[in-house]
């Protein structure tokens, strides 16, 4: 009986000691956890992100080939998909035809301009020469008229005194009237020559018009050349190429689909740009500054501790960039703590290819 009681007392003492030890261990771990919590800020609203390029076609058409697969690594300039070029080939052919036609019009316009530059000055010179000749003819006609007018007066006096016969007087009178007609004809010729000169000088406008037409055709050539460049550029856009080195994250189209300009067809991200965007409560941001070390775990690998460094504390809350912003014009019945995005780089990034964009993280930063 005594031995039985001794054993029971020993078990009781041992149990008490174990309980005390367990309490001490719990207090130690609880104290360490509490101390850690008091000296760190944490958040589980954190995600791995990367610079993502949403690639959209710039020309419409049927997709005839998708050359990559999701998850495939690609290099900048690598062809990702091809669009049927038939329609754009026809546009390029039309642009070539328009350019050739415009060059033909340019040649014709230049020939007309050259002809105008030759014929108009020659016509003006001829009209001036004709006016000069008409002027001399008038002087000659004037002298002849004066001579026969004087003769007419003399023979008129002789005829009135019946010194000469009527036939002789009629001859002089006829010559005088002929001289007057010649003088009038000379004056008319001068008027005609002057009008022709004005007409010839007015023809200078033909040169101006031809020069304007030539410039217009030259502008047309420039326009046709630009149209051809655009058609050629659009033709080259039938092959959609990767703008950056990266990994194909998502393919949104398939062969046979119709490509619409501006509508994303693929998504590519650059693994070298991966980072963590952690959103901390506004009450904790005062403890976070660029350059501070950060520790984090990824939900996909909860037992692996990783490290990083704060690089940017966004100077605005995440709510400011929401698609539907808050309406606080009438106040808020419940105060909502806002979250501030913090950008964190990942140490030894290339050693962690399994950290994929979109994975959730838990981040802690020492105060």
Coordinates of C-alpha atoms in Angstrom, one line a residue:
X1 CA 0.0 0.0 0.0
X2 CA 2.8 2.4 0.9
X3 CA 4.6 1.6 -2.4
X4 CA 1.4 2.4 -4.3
X5 CA 1.0 5.7 -2.7
X6 CA 4.6 6.6 -3.3
X7 CA 4.3 5.9 -7.0
X8 CA 1.1 8.0 -7.2
X9 CA 2.9 11.0 -5.6
X10 CA 5.8 10.6 -8.0
X11 CA 3.4 10.7 -11.0
X12 CA 1.7 13.8 -9.5
X13 CA 4.9 15.6 -9.0
X14 CA 6.1 14.6 -12.5
X15 CA 2.8 15.8 -14.0
X16 CA 3.1 19.1 -12.3
X17 CA 6.6 19.6 -13.4
X18 CA 5.6 18.8 -17.0
X19 CA 2.7 21.2 -16.8
X20 CA 5.0 23.9 -15.5
X21 CA 7.5 23.3 -18.3
X22 CA 4.7 23.4 -20.9
X23 CA 3.5 26.7 -19.4
X24 CA 7.0 28.1 -19.4
X25 CA 7.5 27.1 -23.1
X26 CA 4.1 28.5 -24.1
X27 CA 4.9 31.7 -22.3
X28 CA 8.3 31.9 -24.0
X29 CA 6.9 31.3 -27.4
X30 CA 3.9 33.6 -26.8
X31 CA 6.2 36.3 -25.5
X32 CA 8.5 36.0 -28.6
X33 CA 5.4 36.0 -30.9
X34 CA 4.0 39.0 -29.1
X35 CA 7.3 40.8 -29.2
X36 CA 7.6 40.0 -32.9
X37 CA 4.1 41.3 -33.6
X38 CA 4.7 44.5 -31.7
X39 CA 7.9 45.2 -33.7
X40 CA 6.6 44.2 -37.2
X41 CA 3.9 45.3 -39.6
X42 CA 2.2 42.6 -41.6
X43 CA -0.3 42.1 -44.4
X44 CA -1.7 39.2 -46.3
X45 CA -3.1 41.5 -49.0
X46 CA 0.0 41.1 -51.2
X47 CA 0.5 39.6 -54.6
X48 CA 3.4 38.8 -57.0
X49 CA 3.2 41.0 -60.0
X50 CA 5.3 41.6 -63.2
X51 CA 5.4 44.1 -66.1
X52 CA 2.7 42.7 -68.4
X53 CA 2.3 43.5 -72.1
X54 CA -1.2 43.0 -73.5
X55 CA -0.5 42.5 -77.2
X56 CA -3.2 43.5 -79.6
X57 CA -3.3 43.5 -83.4
X58 CA -3.0 46.8 -85.3
X59 CA -4.7 45.6 -88.4
X60 CA -7.9 43.6 -88.9
X61 CA -8.0 40.2 -90.6
X62 CA -8.4 36.4 -90.1
X63 CA -5.8 34.8 -87.9
X64 CA -4.1 32.0 -89.9
X65 CA -1.4 30.9 -87.4
X66 CA -0.6 31.1 -83.7
X67 CA 3.1 30.2 -83.4
X68 CA 3.5 30.1 -79.6
X69 CA 1.9 28.3 -76.6
X70 CA 1.0 29.5 -73.1
X71 CA 4.0 29.3 -70.8
X72 CA 6.5 29.5 -73.7
X73 CA 9.5 31.8 -73.3
X74 CA 9.8 34.3 -76.2
X75 CA 12.3 36.8 -77.4
X76 CA 11.7 40.4 -78.4
X77 CA 10.9 40.4 -82.2
X78 CA 9.7 36.8 -82.3
X79 CA 6.6 36.2 -84.3
X80 CA 3.6 35.3 -82.1
X81 CA 0.8 35.0 -84.6
X82 CA 0.1 35.8 -88.2
X83 CA -2.9 37.5 -89.9
X84 CA -4.1 36.7 -93.4
X85 CA -2.3 39.4 -95.6
X86 CA -4.5 39.0 -98.8
X87 CA -6.6 42.2 -98.2
X88 CA -3.5 44.2 -97.2
X89 CA -1.6 43.0 -100.2
X90 CA -4.4 44.4 -102.4
X91 CA -4.2 47.7 -100.5
X92 CA -0.5 47.8 -101.2
X93 CA -1.0 47.0 -104.8
X94 CA -3.6 49.9 -105.1
X95 CA -1.1 52.2 -103.4
X96 CA 1.6 51.2 -105.9
X97 CA -0.8 51.9 -108.8
X98 CA -1.9 55.3 -107.4
X99 CA 1.8 56.2 -107.0
X100 CA 2.6 55.2 -110.6
X101 CA -0.4 57.1 -111.9
X102 CA 0.6 60.2 -110.0
X103 CA 4.1 60.0 -111.4
X104 CA 2.6 59.9 -114.9
X105 CA 0.5 63.0 -114.1
X106 CA 3.7 64.6 -112.9
X107 CA 5.5 64.0 -116.1
X108 CA 2.6 65.3 -118.2
X109 CA 2.3 68.4 -115.9
X110 CA 6.0 69.1 -116.2
X111 CA 5.8 68.8 -120.0
X112 CA 2.9 71.3 -120.1
X113 CA 4.9 73.6 -117.8
X114 CA 8.0 73.4 -120.0
X115 CA 5.9 74.1 -123.1
X116 CA 4.2 77.1 -121.5
X117 CA 7.6 78.5 -120.4
X118 CA 8.8 78.3 -124.0
X119 CA 5.7 79.3 -126.0
X120 CA 4.4 82.2 -123.8
X121 CA 7.6 84.3 -123.9
X122 CA 7.9 83.6 -127.6
X123 CA 4.3 84.7 -128.2
X124 CA 4.9 87.9 -126.2
X125 CA 8.0 88.7 -128.2
X126 CA 6.1 88.1 -131.4
X127 CA 3.3 90.4 -130.3
X128 CA 5.7 93.1 -129.3
X129 CA 7.4 92.8 -132.7
X130 CA 4.1 93.0 -134.5
X131 CA 3.2 96.1 -132.4
X132 CA 6.5 97.7 -133.3
X133 CA 6.0 96.9 -137.1
X134 CA 2.4 98.3 -136.9
X135 CA 3.8 101.5 -135.3
X136 CA 6.2 101.9 -138.2
X137 CA 3.5 101.2 -140.7
X138 CA 1.4 103.9 -139.1
X139 CA 4.3 106.4 -139.4
X140 CA 4.7 105.5 -143.0
X141 CA 1.0 105.8 -143.6
X142 CA 0.9 109.1 -141.8
X143 CA 3.7 110.5 -144.1
X144 CA 1.9 109.2 -147.2
X145 CA -1.4 110.7 -146.0
X146 CA 0.2 114.1 -145.3
X147 CA 1.8 114.1 -148.8
X148 CA -1.4 113.3 -150.6
X149 CA -3.4 115.6 -148.5
X150 CA -1.1 118.5 -149.5
X151 CA -1.3 117.4 -153.1
X152 CA -5.0 117.2 -152.9
X153 CA -5.2 120.8 -151.6
X154 CA -2.9 122.1 -154.3
X155 CA -4.7 120.2 -157.1
X156 CA -8.0 121.4 -155.7
X157 CA -7.0 125.0 -156.1
X158 CA -5.7 124.3 -159.7
X159 CA -8.9 122.5 -160.5
X160 CA -11.0 125.3 -159.1
X161 CA -9.1 127.7 -161.4
X162 CA -9.6 125.2 -164.2
X163 CA -5.9 124.9 -164.7
X164 CA -6.0 121.1 -164.7
X165 CA -8.5 118.7 -166.0
X166 CA -11.0 116.8 -163.9
X167 CA -9.3 113.4 -164.6
X168 CA -6.0 114.6 -163.2
X169 CA -7.8 116.0 -160.1
X170 CA -9.7 112.7 -159.6
X171 CA -6.4 110.7 -159.7
X172 CA -5.0 113.0 -156.9
X173 CA -8.2 112.8 -154.9
X174 CA -8.2 109.0 -155.2
X175 CA -4.6 108.8 -154.0
X176 CA -5.4 111.0 -151.1
X177 CA -8.4 108.9 -150.0
X178 CA -6.3 105.7 -150.5
X179 CA -3.6 107.2 -148.2
X180 CA -6.3 108.0 -145.6
X181 CA -7.6 104.5 -145.8
X182 CA -4.1 103.1 -145.4
X183 CA -3.6 105.4 -142.3
X184 CA -6.8 104.1 -140.8
X185 CA -5.8 100.5 -141.5
X186 CA -2.4 101.2 -139.9
X187 CA -4.1 102.5 -136.7
X188 CA -6.4 99.5 -136.7
X189 CA -3.4 97.3 -137.0
X190 CA -1.8 99.0 -134.0
X191 CA -4.9 98.4 -132.0
X192 CA -5.0 94.8 -133.0
X193 CA -1.2 94.3 -132.3
X194 CA -1.7 96.0 -128.8
X195 CA -4.6 93.7 -128.1
X196 CA -2.5 90.6 -129.1
X197 CA 0.3 91.8 -126.9
X198 CA -2.1 92.1 -123.9
X199 CA -3.4 88.7 -124.7
X200 CA 0.1 87.3 -124.9
X201 CA 1.1 88.9 -121.6
X202 CA -2.1 87.6 -120.0
X203 CA -0.9 84.1 -121.1
X204 CA 1.7 84.4 -118.3
X205 CA -1.1 83.1 -116.1
X206 CA -0.8 79.9 -118.0
X207 CA 2.7 79.5 -116.7
X208 CA 1.5 80.3 -113.1
X209 CA -1.4 77.9 -113.5
X210 CA 0.9 75.2 -114.9
X211 CA 3.4 75.7 -112.0
X212 CA 0.5 75.5 -109.5
X213 CA -0.7 72.3 -111.2
X214 CA 2.9 71.0 -111.0
X215 CA 3.1 71.7 -107.3
X216 CA -0.3 70.1 -106.8
X217 CA 0.9 66.9 -108.6
X218 CA 4.1 67.0 -106.5
X219 CA 1.9 67.1 -103.4
X220 CA -0.1 64.3 -104.8
X221 CA 3.1 62.2 -105.2
X222 CA 4.0 62.9 -101.6
X223 CA 0.5 61.8 -100.5
X224 CA 0.7 58.7 -102.7
X225 CA 4.1 57.8 -101.3
X226 CA 2.9 58.2 -97.7
X227 CA -0.2 56.1 -98.6
X228 CA 2.1 53.4 -99.9
X229 CA 4.3 53.6 -96.8
X230 CA 1.2 53.2 -94.7
X231 CA 0.0 50.3 -96.8
X232 CA 3.4 48.7 -96.5
X233 CA 3.5 49.3 -92.8
X234 CA 0.0 47.7 -92.4
X235 CA 1.2 44.8 -94.5
X236 CA 4.2 44.3 -92.1
X237 CA 1.8 44.3 -89.2
X238 CA 0.3 41.0 -90.3
X239 CA 3.0 39.4 -88.3
X240 CA 2.5 40.2 -84.6
X241 CA 5.8 40.1 -82.8
X242 CA 6.8 40.1 -79.1
X243 CA 7.7 43.6 -77.9
X244 CA 9.8 42.3 -75.0
X245 CA 11.6 39.2 -73.8
X246 CA 9.2 37.3 -71.6
X247 CA 6.8 34.4 -71.1
X248 CA 3.4 34.0 -72.8
X249 CA 0.9 34.1 -69.9
X250 CA -2.3 33.9 -71.9
X251 CA -3.5 33.4 -75.5
X252 CA -6.9 34.8 -76.1
X253 CA -7.4 33.9 -79.7
X254 CA -7.2 30.8 -81.9
X255 CA -6.6 30.1 -85.6
X256 CA -9.6 31.2 -87.6
X257 CA -10.6 34.0 -85.2
X258 CA -11.0 37.5 -86.6
X259 CA -8.4 39.9 -85.3
X260 CA -9.8 43.3 -84.2
X261 CA -7.4 46.2 -83.8
X262 CA -6.9 47.2 -80.2
X263 CA -8.5 44.0 -78.8
X264 CA -5.8 42.0 -76.8
X265 CA -4.8 38.7 -78.4
X266 CA -1.9 37.6 -76.0
X267 CA -0.4 38.6 -72.7
X268 CA 3.3 38.4 -72.1
X269 CA 5.2 39.2 -68.8
X270 CA 8.9 39.7 -68.3
X271 CA 10.1 37.4 -65.4
X272 CA 12.9 39.8 -64.7
X273 CA 10.4 42.4 -63.6
X274 CA 8.6 40.4 -61.0
X275 CA 7.9 42.2 -57.7
X276 CA 5.5 42.1 -54.8
X277 CA 2.7 44.6 -54.4
X278 CA 1.7 44.6 -50.7
X279 CA -1.2 46.7 -49.5
X280 CA -0.7 47.9 -45.9
X281 CA -3.3 49.7 -43.7
X282 CA -2.8 53.4 -43.6
X283 CA -2.1 53.2 -39.9
X284 CA 1.0 51.0 -40.6
X285 CA 2.6 52.9 -43.5
X286 CA 4.4 55.3 -41.2
X287 CA 6.7 52.4 -40.2
X288 CA 7.6 51.6 -43.9
X289 CA 10.3 53.5 -45.8
X290 CA 12.1 52.7 -49.0
X291 CA 15.2 50.6 -48.4
X292 CA 13.8 48.6 -45.5
X293 CA 14.1 44.8 -45.6
X294 CA 10.9 42.7 -46.0
X295 CA 10.2 39.0 -45.4
X296 CA 7.5 37.1 -47.1
X297 CA 6.0 33.7 -47.7
X298 CA 4.0 32.6 -50.7
X299 CA 0.7 30.7 -50.1
X300 CA 1.8 28.1 -52.6
X301 CA 5.0 27.5 -50.6
X302 CA 4.1 28.3 -47.0
X303 CA 7.2 26.9 -45.4
X304 CA 9.7 28.8 -47.5
X305 CA 10.9 32.1 -46.1
X306 CA 11.9 34.7 -48.7
X307 CA 13.3 38.2 -48.5
X308 CA 13.0 41.4 -50.4
X309 CA 13.4 45.2 -50.1
X310 CA 10.9 48.1 -50.1
X311 CA 11.5 50.3 -53.1
X312 CA 8.4 52.5 -53.4
X313 CA 5.6 53.5 -51.1
X314 CA 2.8 54.7 -53.3
X315 CA 1.8 58.3 -52.4
X316 CA -2.0 57.5 -52.7
X317 CA -4.3 54.9 -51.5
X318 CA -5.4 52.0 -53.7
X319 CA -9.0 53.3 -53.6
X320 CA -8.0 56.3 -55.6
X321 CA -7.2 54.0 -58.6
X322 CA -10.4 52.0 -58.4
X323 CA -12.6 51.7 -61.5
X324 CA -15.5 52.9 -59.4
X325 CA -14.2 55.5 -56.9
X326 CA -15.8 56.0 -53.5
X327 CA -18.6 58.6 -53.2
X328 CA -18.0 60.4 -49.9
X329 CA -20.0 63.5 -50.8
X330 CA -22.6 62.5 -48.1
X331 CA -20.0 61.1 -45.7
X332 CA -19.5 57.5 -44.6
X333 CA -21.5 55.7 -41.9
X334 CA -18.6 53.2 -41.3
X335 CA -15.0 54.3 -41.4
X336 CA -13.0 52.1 -43.7
X337 CA -9.2 51.8 -43.2
X338 CA -7.6 52.5 -46.5
X339 CA -4.7 50.5 -47.9
X340 CA -1.5 51.9 -49.4
X341 CA 0.3 49.9 -52.1
X342 CA 4.0 49.2 -51.3
X343 CA 6.3 47.8 -54.0
X344 CA 8.9 45.3 -52.8
X345 CA 11.7 43.8 -54.9
X346 CA 12.5 40.1 -54.5
X347 CA 16.0 39.1 -53.5
X348 CA 17.8 36.6 -55.8
X349 CA 14.8 36.8 -58.2
X350 CA 16.4 34.5 -60.8
X351 CA 16.7 31.7 -58.2
X352 CA 12.9 31.6 -57.9
X353 CA 11.3 30.9 -61.3
X354 CA 8.3 29.3 -59.5
X355 CA 7.2 32.7 -58.1
X356 CA 4.5 33.4 -60.7
X357 CA 2.6 36.6 -61.2
X358 CA -0.7 36.5 -59.3
X359 CA 0.3 34.3 -56.4
X360 CA -0.7 35.5 -52.9
X361 CA 1.8 36.4 -50.2
X362 CA 2.1 37.3 -46.6
X363 CA 4.6 40.1 -46.0
X364 CA 6.2 41.4 -42.8
X365 CA 8.4 44.4 -42.3
X366 CA 10.3 45.4 -39.1
X367 CA 9.2 48.7 -37.6

